[in-house]
PDB file of C-alpha atoms in Angstrom:
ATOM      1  CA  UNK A1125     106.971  92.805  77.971  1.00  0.00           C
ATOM      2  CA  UNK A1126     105.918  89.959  75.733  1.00  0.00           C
ATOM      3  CA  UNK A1127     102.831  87.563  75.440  1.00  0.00           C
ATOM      4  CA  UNK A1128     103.878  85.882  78.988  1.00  0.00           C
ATOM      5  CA  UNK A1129     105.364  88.526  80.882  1.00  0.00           C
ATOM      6  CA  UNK A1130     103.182  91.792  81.057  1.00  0.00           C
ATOM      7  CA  UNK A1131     105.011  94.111  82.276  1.00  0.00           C
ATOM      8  CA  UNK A1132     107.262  96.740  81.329  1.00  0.00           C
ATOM      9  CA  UNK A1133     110.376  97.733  82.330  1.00  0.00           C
ATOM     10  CA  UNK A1134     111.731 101.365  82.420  1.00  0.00           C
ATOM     11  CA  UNK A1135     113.334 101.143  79.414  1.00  0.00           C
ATOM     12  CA  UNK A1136     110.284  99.141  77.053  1.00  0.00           C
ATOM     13  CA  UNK A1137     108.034 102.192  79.124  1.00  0.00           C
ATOM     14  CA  UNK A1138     110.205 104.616  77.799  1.00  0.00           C
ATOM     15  CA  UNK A1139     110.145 103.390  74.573  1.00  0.00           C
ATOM     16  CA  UNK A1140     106.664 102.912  74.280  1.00  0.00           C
ATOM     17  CA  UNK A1141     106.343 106.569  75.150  1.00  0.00           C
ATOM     18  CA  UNK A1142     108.466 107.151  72.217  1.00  0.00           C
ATOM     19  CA  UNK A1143     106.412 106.028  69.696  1.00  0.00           C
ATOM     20  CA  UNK A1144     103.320 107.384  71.166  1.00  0.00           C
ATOM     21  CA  UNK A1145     105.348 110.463  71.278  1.00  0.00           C
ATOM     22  CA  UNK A1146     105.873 110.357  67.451  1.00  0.00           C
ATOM     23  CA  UNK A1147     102.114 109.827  66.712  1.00  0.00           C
ATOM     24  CA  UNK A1148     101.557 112.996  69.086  1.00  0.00           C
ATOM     25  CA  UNK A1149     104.064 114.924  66.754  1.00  0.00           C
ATOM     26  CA  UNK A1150     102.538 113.536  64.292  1.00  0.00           C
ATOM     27  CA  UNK A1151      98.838 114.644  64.882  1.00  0.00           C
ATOM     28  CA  UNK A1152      99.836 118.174  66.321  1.00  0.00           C
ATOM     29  CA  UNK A1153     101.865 119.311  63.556  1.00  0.00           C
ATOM     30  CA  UNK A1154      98.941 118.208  61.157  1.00  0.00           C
ATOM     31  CA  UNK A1155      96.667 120.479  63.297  1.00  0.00           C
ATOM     32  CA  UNK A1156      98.775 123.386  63.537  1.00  0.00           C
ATOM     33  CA  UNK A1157      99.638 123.197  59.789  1.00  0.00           C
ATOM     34  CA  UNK A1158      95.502 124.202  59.423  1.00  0.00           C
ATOM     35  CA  UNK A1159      95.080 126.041  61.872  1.00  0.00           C
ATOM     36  CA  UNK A1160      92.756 128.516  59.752  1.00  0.00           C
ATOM     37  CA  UNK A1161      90.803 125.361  59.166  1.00  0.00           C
ATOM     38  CA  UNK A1162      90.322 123.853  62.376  1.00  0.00           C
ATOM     39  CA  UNK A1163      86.503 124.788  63.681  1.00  0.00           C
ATOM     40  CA  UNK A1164      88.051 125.596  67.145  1.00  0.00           C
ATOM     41  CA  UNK A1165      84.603 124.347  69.640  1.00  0.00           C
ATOM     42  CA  UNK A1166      84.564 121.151  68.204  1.00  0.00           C
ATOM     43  CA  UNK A1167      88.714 120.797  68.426  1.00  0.00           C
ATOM     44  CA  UNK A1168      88.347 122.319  72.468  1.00  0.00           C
ATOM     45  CA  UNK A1169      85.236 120.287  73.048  1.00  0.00           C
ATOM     46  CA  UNK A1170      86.341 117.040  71.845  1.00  0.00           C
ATOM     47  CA  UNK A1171      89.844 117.249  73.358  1.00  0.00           C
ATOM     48  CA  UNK A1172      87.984 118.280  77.067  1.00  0.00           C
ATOM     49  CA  UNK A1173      85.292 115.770  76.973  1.00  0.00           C
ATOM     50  CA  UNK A1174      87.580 112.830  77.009  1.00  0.00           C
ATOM     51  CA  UNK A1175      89.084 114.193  80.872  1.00  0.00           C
ATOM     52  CA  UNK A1176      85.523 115.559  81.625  1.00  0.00           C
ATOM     53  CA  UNK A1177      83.806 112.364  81.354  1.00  0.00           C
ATOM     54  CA  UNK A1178      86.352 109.378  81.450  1.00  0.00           C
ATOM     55  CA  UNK A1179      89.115 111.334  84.300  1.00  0.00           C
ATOM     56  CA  UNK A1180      87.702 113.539  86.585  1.00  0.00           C
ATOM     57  CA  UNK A1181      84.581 112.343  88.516  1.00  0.00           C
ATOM     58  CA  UNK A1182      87.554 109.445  89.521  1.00  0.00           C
ATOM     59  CA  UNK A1183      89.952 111.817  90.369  1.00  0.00           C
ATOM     60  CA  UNK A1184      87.458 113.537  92.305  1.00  0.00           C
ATOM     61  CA  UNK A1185      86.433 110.697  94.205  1.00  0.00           C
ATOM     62  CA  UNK A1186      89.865 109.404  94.411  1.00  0.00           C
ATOM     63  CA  UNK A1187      90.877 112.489  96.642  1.00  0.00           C
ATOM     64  CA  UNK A1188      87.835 112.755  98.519  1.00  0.00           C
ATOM     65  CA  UNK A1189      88.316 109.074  99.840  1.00  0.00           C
ATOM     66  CA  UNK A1190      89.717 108.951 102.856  1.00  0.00           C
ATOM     67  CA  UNK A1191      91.689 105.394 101.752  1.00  0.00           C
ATOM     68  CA  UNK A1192      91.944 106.586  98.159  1.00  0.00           C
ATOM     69  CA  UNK A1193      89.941 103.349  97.101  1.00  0.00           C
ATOM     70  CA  UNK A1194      87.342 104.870  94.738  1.00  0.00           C
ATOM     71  CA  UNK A1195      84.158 102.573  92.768  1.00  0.00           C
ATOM     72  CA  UNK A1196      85.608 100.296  89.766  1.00  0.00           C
ATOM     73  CA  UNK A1197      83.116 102.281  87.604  1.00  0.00           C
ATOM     74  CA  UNK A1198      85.308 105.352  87.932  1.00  0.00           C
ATOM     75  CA  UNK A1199      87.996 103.092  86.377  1.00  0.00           C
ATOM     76  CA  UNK A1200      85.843 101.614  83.419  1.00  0.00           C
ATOM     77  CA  UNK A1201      84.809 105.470  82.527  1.00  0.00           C
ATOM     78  CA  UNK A1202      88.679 105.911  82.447  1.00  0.00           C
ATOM     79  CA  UNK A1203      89.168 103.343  80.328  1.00  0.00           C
ATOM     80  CA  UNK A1204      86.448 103.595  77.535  1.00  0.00           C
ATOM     81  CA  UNK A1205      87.128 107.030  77.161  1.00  0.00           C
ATOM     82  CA  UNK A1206      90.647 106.949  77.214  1.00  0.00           C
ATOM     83  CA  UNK A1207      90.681 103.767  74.374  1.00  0.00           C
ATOM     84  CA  UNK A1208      91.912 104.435  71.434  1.00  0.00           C
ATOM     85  CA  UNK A1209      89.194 101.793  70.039  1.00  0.00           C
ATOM     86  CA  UNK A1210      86.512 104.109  71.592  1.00  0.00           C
ATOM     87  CA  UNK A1211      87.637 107.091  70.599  1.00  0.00           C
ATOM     88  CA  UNK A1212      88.589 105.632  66.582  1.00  0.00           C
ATOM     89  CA  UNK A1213      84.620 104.831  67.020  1.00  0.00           C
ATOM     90  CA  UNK A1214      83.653 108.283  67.677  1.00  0.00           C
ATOM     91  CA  UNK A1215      86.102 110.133  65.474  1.00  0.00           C
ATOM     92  CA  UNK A1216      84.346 107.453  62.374  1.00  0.00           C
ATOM     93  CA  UNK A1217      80.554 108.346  63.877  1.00  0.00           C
ATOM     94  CA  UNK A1218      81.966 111.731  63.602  1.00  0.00           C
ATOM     95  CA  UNK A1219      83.051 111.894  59.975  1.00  0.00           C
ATOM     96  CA  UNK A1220      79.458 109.588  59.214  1.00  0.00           C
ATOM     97  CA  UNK A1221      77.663 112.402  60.911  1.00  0.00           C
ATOM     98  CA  UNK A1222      79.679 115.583  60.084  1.00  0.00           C
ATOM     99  CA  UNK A1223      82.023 114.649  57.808  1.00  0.00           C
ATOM    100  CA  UNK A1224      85.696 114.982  58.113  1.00  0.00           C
ATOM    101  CA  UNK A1225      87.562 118.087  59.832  1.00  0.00           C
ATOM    102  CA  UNK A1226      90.928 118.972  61.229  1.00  0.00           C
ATOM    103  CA  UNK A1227      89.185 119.306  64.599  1.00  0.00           C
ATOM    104  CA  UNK A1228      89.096 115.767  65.109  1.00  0.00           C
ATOM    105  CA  UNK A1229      92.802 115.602  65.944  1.00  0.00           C
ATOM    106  CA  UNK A1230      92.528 116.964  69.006  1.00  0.00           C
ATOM    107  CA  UNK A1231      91.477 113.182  70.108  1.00  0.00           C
ATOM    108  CA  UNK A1232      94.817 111.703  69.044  1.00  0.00           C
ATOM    109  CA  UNK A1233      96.416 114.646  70.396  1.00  0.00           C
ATOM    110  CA  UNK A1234      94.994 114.004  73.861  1.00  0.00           C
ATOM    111  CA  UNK A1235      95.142 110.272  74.047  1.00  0.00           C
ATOM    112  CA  UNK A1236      98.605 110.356  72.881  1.00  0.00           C
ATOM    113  CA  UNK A1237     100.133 113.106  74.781  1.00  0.00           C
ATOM    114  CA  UNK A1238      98.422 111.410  78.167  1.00  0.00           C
ATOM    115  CA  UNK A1239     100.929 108.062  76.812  1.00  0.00           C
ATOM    116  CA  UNK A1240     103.786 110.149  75.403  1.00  0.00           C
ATOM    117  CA  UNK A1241     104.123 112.753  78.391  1.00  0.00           C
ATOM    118  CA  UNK A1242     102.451 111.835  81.155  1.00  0.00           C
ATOM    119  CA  UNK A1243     102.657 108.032  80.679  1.00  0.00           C
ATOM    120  CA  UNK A1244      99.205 107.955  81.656  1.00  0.00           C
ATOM    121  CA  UNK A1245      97.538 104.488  80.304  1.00  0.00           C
ATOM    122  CA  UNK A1246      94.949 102.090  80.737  1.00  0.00           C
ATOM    123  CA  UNK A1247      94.042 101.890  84.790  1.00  0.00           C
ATOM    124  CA  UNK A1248      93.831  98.148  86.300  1.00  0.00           C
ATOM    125  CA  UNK A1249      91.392  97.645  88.725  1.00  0.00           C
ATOM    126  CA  UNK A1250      94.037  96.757  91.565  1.00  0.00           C
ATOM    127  CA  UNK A1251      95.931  99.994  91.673  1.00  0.00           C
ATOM    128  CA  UNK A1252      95.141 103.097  92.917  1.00  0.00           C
ATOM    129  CA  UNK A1253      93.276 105.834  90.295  1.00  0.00           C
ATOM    130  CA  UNK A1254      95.646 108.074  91.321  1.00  0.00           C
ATOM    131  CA  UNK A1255      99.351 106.646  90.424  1.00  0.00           C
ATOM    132  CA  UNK A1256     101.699 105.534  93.229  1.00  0.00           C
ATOM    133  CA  UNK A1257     104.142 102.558  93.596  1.00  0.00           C
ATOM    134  CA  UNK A1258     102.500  99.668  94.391  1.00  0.00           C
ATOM    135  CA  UNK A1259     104.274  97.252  97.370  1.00  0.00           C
ATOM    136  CA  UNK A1260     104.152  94.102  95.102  1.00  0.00           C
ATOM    137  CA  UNK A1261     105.537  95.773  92.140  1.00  0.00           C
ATOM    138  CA  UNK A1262     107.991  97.358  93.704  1.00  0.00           C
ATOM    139  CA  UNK A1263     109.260  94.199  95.507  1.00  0.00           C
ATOM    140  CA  UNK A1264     109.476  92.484  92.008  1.00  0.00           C
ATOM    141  CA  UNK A1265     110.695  95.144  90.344  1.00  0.00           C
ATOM    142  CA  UNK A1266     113.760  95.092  92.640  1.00  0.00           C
ATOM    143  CA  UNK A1267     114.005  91.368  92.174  1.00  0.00           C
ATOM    144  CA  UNK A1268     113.643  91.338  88.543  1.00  0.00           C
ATOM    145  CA  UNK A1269     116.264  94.292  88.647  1.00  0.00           C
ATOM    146  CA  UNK A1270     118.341  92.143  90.943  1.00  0.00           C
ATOM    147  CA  UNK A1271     118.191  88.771  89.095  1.00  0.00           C
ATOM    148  CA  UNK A1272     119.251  89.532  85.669  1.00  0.00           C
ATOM    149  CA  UNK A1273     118.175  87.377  82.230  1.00  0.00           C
ATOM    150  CA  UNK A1274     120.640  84.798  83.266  1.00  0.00           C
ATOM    151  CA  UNK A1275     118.446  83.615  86.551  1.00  0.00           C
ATOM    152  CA  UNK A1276     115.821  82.949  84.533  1.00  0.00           C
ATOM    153  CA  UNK A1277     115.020  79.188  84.532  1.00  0.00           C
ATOM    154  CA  UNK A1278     115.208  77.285  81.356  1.00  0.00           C
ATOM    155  CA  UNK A1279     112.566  76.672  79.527  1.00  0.00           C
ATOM    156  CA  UNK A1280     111.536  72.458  79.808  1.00  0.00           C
ATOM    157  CA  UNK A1281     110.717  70.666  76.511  1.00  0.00           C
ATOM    158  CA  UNK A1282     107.663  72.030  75.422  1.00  0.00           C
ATOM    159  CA  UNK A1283     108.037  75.634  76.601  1.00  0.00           C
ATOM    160  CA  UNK A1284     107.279  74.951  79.856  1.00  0.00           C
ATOM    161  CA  UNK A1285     109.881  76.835  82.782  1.00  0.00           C
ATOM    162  CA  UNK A1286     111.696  74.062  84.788  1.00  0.00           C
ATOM    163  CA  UNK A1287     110.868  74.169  88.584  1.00  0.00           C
ATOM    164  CA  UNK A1288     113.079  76.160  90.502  1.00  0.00           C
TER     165      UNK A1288
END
């Protein structure tokens, strides 16, 4: 993926994983290095409310449809409370409030595990809540795979692709 192209391939997915992967090693072996300091309700509750809020009234009403197509605002709760910009916001009006605590690592623990192991991200309005293959993707995805760097066309002066 780059600026022009956004996608990802399996191997720039995989990757991607990876590093969320290392911040999830990162934040769990901070939390279970104080454990006897970790309030545990607080850790429990903020790691749940995330999926309680932001993933399952979607899911719900993803497999209640009969289609699967579900309200957009099922995909905006996904999506503000599975942002890392939302939840940096509460973790800081948590330490303003409350003050600082090993608890609060259960919210990088959650967001990055759904990236690292489940590679569970943002949700796009045109796909299903639920993941499955999209047609269109797959199509390109088999032409990309297909067509290698070297069908590319080159780029006219002034960045521009030539026609073809």
């Amino acid at each position: 993926m780059d600026a022009k192209n956004l996608f990802e391939t399996p191997t720039t997915s995989r990757l991607i994983r990876l590093e969320y992967g290392l911040g999830l090693v990162v934040a769990a072996v901070l939390f279970f290095t104080h454990l006897d300091d970790v309030r545990w309700l607080p850790a429990a509750g903020l790691f749940l409310y995330i999926d309680l809020i932001g993933y399952l009234p979607g899911a719900v009403a993803h497999h209640r449809s009969p289609d699967g197509r579900i309200p957009k605002v099922y995909f905006v709760l996904y999506n503000v409370m599975h942002s890392l910009v939302t939840q940096g916001l509460v973790v800081l009006a948590w330490i303003w409030l409350f003050g600082a605590e090993w608890a609060l690592l259960a919210v990088p623990i959650h967001l990055f595990g759904d990236r690292a192991l489940f590679g569970n991200y943002l949700k796009p309005f045109a796909l299903r809540f639920e993941p499955e293959i999209h047609p269109a993707y797959a199509a390109f995805r088999e032409r990309y795979e297909r067509s290698g760097p070297e069908a590319a066309p080159a780029p006219a002066p002034g960045g521009v692709p030539a026609a073809g």
